[in-house]
Coordinates of C-alpha atoms in Angstrom, one line a residue:
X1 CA -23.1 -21.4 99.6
X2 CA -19.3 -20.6 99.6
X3 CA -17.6 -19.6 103.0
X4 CA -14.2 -18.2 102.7
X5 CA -11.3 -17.6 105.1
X6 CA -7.8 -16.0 104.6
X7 CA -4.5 -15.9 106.2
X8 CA -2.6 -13.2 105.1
X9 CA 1.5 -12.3 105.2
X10 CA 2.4 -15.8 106.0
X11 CA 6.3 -16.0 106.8
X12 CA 6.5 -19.5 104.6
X13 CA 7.0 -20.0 100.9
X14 CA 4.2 -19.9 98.6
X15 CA 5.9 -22.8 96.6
X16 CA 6.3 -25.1 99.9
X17 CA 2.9 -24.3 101.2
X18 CA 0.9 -25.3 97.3
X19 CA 2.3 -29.1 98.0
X20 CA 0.6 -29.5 100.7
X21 CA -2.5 -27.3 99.8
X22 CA -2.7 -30.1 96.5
X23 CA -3.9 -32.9 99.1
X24 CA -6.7 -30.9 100.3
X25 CA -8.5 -29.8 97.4
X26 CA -12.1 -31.7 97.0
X27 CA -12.1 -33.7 100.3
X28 CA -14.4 -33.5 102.8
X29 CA -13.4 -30.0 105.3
X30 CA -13.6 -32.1 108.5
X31 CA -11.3 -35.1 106.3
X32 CA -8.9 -32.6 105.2
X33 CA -8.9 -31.4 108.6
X34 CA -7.9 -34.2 110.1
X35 CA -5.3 -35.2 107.6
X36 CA -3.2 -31.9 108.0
X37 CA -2.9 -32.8 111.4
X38 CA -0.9 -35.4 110.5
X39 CA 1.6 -33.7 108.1
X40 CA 4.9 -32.7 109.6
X41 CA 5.2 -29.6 107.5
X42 CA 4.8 -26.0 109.2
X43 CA 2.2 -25.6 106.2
X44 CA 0.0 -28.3 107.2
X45 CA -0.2 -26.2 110.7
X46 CA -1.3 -22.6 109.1
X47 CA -3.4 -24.6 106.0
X48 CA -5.2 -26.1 109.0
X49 CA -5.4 -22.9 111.1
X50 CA -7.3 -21.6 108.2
X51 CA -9.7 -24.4 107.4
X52 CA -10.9 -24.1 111.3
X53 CA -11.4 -20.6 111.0
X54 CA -13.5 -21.0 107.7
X55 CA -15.0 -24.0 109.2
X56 CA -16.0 -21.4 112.2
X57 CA -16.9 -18.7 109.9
X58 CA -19.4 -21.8 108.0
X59 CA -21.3 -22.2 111.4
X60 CA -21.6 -18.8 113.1
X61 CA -21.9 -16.6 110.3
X62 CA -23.9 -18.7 107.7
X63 CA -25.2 -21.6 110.0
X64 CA -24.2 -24.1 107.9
X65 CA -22.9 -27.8 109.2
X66 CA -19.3 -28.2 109.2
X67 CA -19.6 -31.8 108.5
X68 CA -21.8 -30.8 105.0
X69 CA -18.5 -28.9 104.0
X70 CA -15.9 -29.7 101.1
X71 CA -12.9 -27.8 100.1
X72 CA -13.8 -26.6 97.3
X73 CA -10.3 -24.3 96.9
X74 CA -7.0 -24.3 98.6
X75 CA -5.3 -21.1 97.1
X76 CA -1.8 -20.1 97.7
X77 CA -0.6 -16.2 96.4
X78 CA 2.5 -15.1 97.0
X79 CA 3.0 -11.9 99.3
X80 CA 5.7 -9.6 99.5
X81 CA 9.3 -10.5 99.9
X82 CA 11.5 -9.5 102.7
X83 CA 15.1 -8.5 101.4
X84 CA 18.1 -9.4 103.7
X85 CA 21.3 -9.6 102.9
X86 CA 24.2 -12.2 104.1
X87 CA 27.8 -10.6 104.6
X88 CA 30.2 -12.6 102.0
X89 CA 34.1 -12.7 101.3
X90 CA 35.6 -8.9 100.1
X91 CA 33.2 -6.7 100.8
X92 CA 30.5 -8.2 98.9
X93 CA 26.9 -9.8 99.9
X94 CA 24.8 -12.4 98.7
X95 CA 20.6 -11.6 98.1
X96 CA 18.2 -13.3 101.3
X97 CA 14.5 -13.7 100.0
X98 CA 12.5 -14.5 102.5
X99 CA 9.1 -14.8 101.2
X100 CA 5.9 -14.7 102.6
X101 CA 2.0 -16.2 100.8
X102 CA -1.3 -15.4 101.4
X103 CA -3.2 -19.0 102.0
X104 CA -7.1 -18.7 101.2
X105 CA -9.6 -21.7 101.7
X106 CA -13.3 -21.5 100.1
X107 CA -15.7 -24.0 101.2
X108 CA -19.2 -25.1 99.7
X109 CA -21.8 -27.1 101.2
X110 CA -21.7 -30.4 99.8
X111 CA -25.1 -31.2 97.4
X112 CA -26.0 -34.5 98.9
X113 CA -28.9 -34.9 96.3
X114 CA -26.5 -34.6 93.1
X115 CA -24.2 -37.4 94.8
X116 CA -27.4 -39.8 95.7
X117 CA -28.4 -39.1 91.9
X118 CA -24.8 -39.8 90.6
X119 CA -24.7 -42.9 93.0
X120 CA -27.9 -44.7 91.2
X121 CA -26.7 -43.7 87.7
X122 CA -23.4 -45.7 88.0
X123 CA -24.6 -48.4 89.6
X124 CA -24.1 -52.2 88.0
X125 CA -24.1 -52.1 84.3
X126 CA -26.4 -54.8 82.2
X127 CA -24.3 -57.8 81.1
X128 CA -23.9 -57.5 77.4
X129 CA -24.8 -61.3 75.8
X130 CA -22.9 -63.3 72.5
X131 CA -24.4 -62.8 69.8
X132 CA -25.1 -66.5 68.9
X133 CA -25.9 -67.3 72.6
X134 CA -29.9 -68.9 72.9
X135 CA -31.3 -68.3 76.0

């Protein structure tokens, strides 16, 4: 099951916020949660606003374990742009952009069985032998 949360209108750049949104994608929610805290970038702080609140929306709304949840999708959109503009020499003025993104997190409940089945099929491979080798 996929559990989705969304912050929308985010007063950072979408392009700033992706490079930190990369190093989430596939770990474990409570992992990735941990690992944002870490991050000195202001997008670390709202990617890991969101990830609580889809981690909150996992166990009240759906009652699923937050610990049984990966990331399956960090997505970063960008939002409107605010125009400003800065006074320059003459008379004339140079364009502010001040962009906003829309950050969106989907979880899904990690299949435990599919890993366990993936574990035993790459375990130890058989020894291959010489061709003139006797036993």
């Amino acid at each position: 099951m996929e559990v989705k949360a969304e912050l929308r209108m985010t007063r950072i750049s979408a392009f700033k916020c992706r490079d930190v949104a990369r190093h989430i994608q596939g770990m474990p929610a409570l992992g990735a949660l941990e690992l944002l805290e870490f991050y000195p970038q202001k997008a670390a702080r709202l990617l890991g606003k969101t990830l609580k609140s889809a981690l909150a929306n996992a166990e009240n709304n759906n009652s699923l374990d937050p610990a049984n949840m990966v990331v399956k999708r960090a997505l970063i959109g960008e939002g409107p742009t605010l125009h400003r503009f800065a006074a320059r020499a003459r008379g004339s003025a140079d364009a502010i952009r001040k962009r906003t993104s829309h950050i969106k997190i989907i979880l899904a409940e990690r299949d435990l069985d599919a890993e366990q089945a993936a574990a035993k099929k790459s375990g130890p491979k058989p020894r291959k032998t010489k061709a003139g080798a006797s036993k």
